[in-house]
N, C-alpha and C. Protein backbone atom coordinates (compact mmCIF):
# COMPACT_ATOMS: atom_id res chain seq x y z
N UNK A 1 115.10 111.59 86.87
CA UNK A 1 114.04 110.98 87.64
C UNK A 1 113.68 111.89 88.78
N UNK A 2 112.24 111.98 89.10
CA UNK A 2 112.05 112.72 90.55
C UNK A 2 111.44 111.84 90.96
N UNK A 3 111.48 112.24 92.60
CA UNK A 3 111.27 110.78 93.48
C UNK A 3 110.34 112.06 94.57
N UNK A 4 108.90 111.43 94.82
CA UNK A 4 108.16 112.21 96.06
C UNK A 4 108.00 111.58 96.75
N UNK A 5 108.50 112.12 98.24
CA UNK A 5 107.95 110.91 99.51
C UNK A 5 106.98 111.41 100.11
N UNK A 6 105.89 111.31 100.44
CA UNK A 6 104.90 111.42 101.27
C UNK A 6 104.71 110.87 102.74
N UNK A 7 104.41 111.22 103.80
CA UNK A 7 104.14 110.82 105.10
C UNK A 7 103.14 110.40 105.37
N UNK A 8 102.35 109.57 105.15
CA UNK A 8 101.25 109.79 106.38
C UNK A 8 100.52 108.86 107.04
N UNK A 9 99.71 108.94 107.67
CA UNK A 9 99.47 108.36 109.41
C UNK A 9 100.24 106.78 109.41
N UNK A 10 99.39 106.12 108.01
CA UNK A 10 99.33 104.63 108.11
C UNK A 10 100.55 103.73 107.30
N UNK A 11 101.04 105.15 106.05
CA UNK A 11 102.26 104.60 105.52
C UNK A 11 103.25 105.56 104.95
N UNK A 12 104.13 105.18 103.98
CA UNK A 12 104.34 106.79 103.47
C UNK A 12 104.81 106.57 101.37
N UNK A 13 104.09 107.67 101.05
CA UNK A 13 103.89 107.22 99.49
C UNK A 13 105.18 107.52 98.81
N UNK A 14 105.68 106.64 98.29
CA UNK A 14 106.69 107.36 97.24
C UNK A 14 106.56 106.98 95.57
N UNK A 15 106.24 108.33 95.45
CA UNK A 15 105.79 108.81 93.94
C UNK A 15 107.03 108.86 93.17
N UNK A 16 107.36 107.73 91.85
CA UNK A 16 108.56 107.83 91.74
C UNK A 16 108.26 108.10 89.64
N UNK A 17 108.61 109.54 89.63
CA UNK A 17 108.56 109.77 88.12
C UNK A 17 109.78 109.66 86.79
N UNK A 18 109.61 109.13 85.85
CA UNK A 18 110.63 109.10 84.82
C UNK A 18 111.29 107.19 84.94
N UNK A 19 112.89 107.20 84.77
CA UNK A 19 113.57 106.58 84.69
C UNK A 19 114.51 105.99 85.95
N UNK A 20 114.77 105.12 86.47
CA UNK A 20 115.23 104.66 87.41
C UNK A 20 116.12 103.84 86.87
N UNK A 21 117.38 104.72 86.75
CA UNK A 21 118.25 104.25 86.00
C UNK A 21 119.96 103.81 86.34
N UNK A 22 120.95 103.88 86.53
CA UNK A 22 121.68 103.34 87.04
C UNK A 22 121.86 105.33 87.86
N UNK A 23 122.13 106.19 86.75
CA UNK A 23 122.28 107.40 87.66
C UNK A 23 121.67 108.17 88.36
N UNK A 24 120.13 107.87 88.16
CA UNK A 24 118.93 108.17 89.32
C UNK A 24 119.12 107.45 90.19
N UNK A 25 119.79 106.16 90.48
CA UNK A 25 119.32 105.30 91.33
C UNK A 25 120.29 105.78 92.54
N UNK A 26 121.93 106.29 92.52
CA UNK A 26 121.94 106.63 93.47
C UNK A 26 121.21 108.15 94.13
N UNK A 27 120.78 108.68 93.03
CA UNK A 27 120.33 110.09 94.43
C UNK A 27 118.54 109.02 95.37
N UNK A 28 118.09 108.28 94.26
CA UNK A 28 117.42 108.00 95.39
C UNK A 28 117.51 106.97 96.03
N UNK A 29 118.22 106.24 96.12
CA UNK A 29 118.85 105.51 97.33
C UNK A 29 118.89 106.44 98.54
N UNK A 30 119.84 107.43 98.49
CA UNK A 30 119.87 108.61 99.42
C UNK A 30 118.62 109.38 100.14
N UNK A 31 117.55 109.34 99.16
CA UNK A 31 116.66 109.73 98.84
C UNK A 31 115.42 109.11 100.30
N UNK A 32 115.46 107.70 99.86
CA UNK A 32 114.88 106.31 100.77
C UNK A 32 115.70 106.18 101.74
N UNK A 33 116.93 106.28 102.51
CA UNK A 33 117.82 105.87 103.10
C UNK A 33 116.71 106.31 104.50
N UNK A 34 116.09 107.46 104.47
CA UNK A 34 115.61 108.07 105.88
C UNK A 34 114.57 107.79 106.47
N UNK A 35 113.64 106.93 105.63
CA UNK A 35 112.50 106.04 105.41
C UNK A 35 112.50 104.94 105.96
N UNK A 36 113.55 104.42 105.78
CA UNK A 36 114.36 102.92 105.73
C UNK A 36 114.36 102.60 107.11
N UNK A 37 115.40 103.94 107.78
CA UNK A 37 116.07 104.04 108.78
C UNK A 37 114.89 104.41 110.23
N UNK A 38 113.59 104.96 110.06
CA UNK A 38 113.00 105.56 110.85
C UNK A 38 112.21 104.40 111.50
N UNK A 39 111.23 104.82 112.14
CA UNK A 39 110.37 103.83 113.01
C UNK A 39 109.83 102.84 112.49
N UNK A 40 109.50 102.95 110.88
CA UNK A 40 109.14 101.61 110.20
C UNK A 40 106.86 101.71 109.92
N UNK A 41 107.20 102.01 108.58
CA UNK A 41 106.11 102.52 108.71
C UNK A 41 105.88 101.48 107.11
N UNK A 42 104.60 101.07 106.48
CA UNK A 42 104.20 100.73 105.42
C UNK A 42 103.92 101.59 104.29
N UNK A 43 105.29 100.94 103.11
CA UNK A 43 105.65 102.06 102.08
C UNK A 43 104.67 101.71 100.87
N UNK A 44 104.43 102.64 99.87
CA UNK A 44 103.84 102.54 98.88
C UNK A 44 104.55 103.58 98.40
N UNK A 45 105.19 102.29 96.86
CA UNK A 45 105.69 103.45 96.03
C UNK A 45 104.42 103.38 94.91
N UNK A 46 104.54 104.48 94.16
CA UNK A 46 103.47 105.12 92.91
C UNK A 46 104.47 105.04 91.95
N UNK A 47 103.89 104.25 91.08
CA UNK A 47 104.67 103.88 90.17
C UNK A 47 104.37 104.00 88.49
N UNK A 48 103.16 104.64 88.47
CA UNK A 48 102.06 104.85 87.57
C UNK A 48 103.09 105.92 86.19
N UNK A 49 103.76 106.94 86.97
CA UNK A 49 104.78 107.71 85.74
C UNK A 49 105.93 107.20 85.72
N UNK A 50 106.80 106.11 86.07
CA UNK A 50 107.84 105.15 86.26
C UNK A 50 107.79 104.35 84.84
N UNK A 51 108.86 105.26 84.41
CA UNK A 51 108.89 104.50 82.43
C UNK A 51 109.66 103.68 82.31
N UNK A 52 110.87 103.58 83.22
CA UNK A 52 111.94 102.44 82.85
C UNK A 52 112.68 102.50 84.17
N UNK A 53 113.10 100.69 84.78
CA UNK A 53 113.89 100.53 85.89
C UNK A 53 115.21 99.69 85.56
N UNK A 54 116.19 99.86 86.31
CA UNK A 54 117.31 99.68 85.81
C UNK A 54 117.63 98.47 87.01
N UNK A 55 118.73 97.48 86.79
CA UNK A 55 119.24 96.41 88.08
C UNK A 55 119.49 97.60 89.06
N UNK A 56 120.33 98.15 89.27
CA UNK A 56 120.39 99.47 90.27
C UNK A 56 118.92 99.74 91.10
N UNK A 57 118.02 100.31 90.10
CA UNK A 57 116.98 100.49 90.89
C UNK A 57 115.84 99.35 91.08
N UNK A 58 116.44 98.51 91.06
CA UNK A 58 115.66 96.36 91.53
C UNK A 58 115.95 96.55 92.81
N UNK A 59 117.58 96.65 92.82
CA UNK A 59 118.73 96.40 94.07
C UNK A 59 117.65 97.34 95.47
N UNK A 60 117.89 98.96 94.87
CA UNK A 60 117.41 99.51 96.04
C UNK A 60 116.04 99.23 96.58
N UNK A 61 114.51 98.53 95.90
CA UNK A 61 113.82 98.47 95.95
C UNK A 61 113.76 96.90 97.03
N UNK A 62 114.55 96.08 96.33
CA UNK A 62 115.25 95.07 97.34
C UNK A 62 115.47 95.16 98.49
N UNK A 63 116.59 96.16 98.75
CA UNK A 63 116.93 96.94 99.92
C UNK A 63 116.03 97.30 100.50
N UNK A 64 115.22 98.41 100.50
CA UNK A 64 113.86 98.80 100.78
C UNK A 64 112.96 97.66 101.31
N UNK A 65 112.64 97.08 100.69
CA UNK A 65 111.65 95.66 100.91
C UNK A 65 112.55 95.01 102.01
N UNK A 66 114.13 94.55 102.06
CA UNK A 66 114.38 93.64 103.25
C UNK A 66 113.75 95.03 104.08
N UNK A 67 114.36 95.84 104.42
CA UNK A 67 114.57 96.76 105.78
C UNK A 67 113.20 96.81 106.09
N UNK A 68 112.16 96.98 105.48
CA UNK A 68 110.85 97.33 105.83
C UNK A 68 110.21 96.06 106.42
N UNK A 69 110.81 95.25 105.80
CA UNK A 69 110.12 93.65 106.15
C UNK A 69 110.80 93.24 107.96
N UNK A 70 111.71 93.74 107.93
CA UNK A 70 112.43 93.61 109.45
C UNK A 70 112.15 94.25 110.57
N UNK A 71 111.14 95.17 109.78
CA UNK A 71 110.09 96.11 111.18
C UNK A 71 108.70 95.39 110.89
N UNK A 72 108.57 93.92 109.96
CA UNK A 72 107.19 93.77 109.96
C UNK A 72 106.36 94.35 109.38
N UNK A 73 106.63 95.84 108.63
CA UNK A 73 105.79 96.07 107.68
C UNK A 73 106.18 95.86 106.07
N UNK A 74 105.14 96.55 105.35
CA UNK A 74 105.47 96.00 104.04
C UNK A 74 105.65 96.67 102.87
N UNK A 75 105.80 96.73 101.57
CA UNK A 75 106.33 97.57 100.85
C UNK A 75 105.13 96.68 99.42
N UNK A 76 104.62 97.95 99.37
CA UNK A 76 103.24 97.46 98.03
C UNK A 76 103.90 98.69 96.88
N UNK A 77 104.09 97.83 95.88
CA UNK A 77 103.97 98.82 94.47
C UNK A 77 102.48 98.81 93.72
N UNK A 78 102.65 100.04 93.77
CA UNK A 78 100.91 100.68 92.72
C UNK A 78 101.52 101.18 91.20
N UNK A 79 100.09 100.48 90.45
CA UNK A 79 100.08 101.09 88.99
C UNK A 79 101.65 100.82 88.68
N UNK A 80 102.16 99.65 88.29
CA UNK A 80 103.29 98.96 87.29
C UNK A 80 102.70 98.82 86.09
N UNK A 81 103.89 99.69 84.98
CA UNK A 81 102.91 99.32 83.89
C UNK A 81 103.89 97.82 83.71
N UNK A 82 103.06 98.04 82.09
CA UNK A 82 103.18 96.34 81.70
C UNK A 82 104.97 95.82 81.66
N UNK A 83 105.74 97.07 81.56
CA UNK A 83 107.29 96.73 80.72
C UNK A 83 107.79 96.33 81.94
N UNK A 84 107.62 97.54 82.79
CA UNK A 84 107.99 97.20 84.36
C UNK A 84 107.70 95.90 84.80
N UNK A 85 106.72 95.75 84.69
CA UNK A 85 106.12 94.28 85.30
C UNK A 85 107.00 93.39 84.98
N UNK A 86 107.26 93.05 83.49
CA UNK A 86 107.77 92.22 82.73
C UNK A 86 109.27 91.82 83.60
N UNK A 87 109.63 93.39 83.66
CA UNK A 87 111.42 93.35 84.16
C UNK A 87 111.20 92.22 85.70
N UNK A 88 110.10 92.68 86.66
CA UNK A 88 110.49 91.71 87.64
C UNK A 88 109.63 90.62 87.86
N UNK A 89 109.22 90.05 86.38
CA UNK A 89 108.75 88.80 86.69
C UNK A 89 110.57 87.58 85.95
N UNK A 90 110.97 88.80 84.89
CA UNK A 90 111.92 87.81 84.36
C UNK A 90 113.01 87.90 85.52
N UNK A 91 113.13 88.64 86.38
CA UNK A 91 114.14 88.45 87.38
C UNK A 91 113.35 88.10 88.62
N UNK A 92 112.19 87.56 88.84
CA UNK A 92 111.68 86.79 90.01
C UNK A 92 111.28 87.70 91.05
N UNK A 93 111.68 89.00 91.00
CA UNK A 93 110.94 89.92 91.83
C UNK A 93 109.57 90.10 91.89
N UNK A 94 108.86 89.43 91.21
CA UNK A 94 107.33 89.78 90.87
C UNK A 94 106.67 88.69 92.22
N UNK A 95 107.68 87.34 92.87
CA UNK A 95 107.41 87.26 93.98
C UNK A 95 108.12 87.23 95.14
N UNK A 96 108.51 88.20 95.33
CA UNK A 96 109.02 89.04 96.56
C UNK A 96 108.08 90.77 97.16
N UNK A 97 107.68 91.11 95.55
CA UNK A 97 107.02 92.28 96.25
C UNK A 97 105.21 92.13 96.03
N UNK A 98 104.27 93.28 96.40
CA UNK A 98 103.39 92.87 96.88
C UNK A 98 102.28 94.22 95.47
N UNK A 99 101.44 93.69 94.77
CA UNK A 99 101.39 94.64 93.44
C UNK A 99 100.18 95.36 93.86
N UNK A 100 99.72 96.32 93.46
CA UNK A 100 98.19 96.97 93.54
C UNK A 100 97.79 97.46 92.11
């Protein structure tokens, strides 16, 4: 999996390509940890080349979503395809996060 973070003014993009899988999920946990941790800015991950997500990578996206939500901003996923979708409507994530 490669994971791109982007900066800028109003949020910061993370372009997340391939598989998000139990062994991608920790480098990008690590990956997000600095994001998480900073002044608190409104994330958008890109999710458009994102072929398959694993409970691992639900969890960190979870994670992600509380921490961001505790500075008041918010965490929007773009371009889910359909399989993805599927995974967090059958585990109820489909209302917790915010879709584009």
């Amino acid at each position: 999996m490669k994971t791109i973070i982007e900066e800028h003014d109003e949020n910061i993009l993370v372009t997340m390509i391939g598989s998000l899988d139990t062994a991608a999920a920790i480098e990008a946990e690590q990956m997000l940890k600095p994001i998480t941790e900073g002044e608190g800015k409104d994330i958008v991950f890109e999710c458009k080349e994102l072929e398959y997500i694993a409970s691992s990578g639900l969890r960190i996206l979870l994670d992600v979503l509380k921490k961001t939500k505790a500075k008041g901003k918010k965490v929007t996923l773009r371009n889910v395809n359909d399989d993805i979708q599927n995974v967090f409507k059958i585990t109820g994530f489909i209302n917790l996060f915010e879709f584009e």
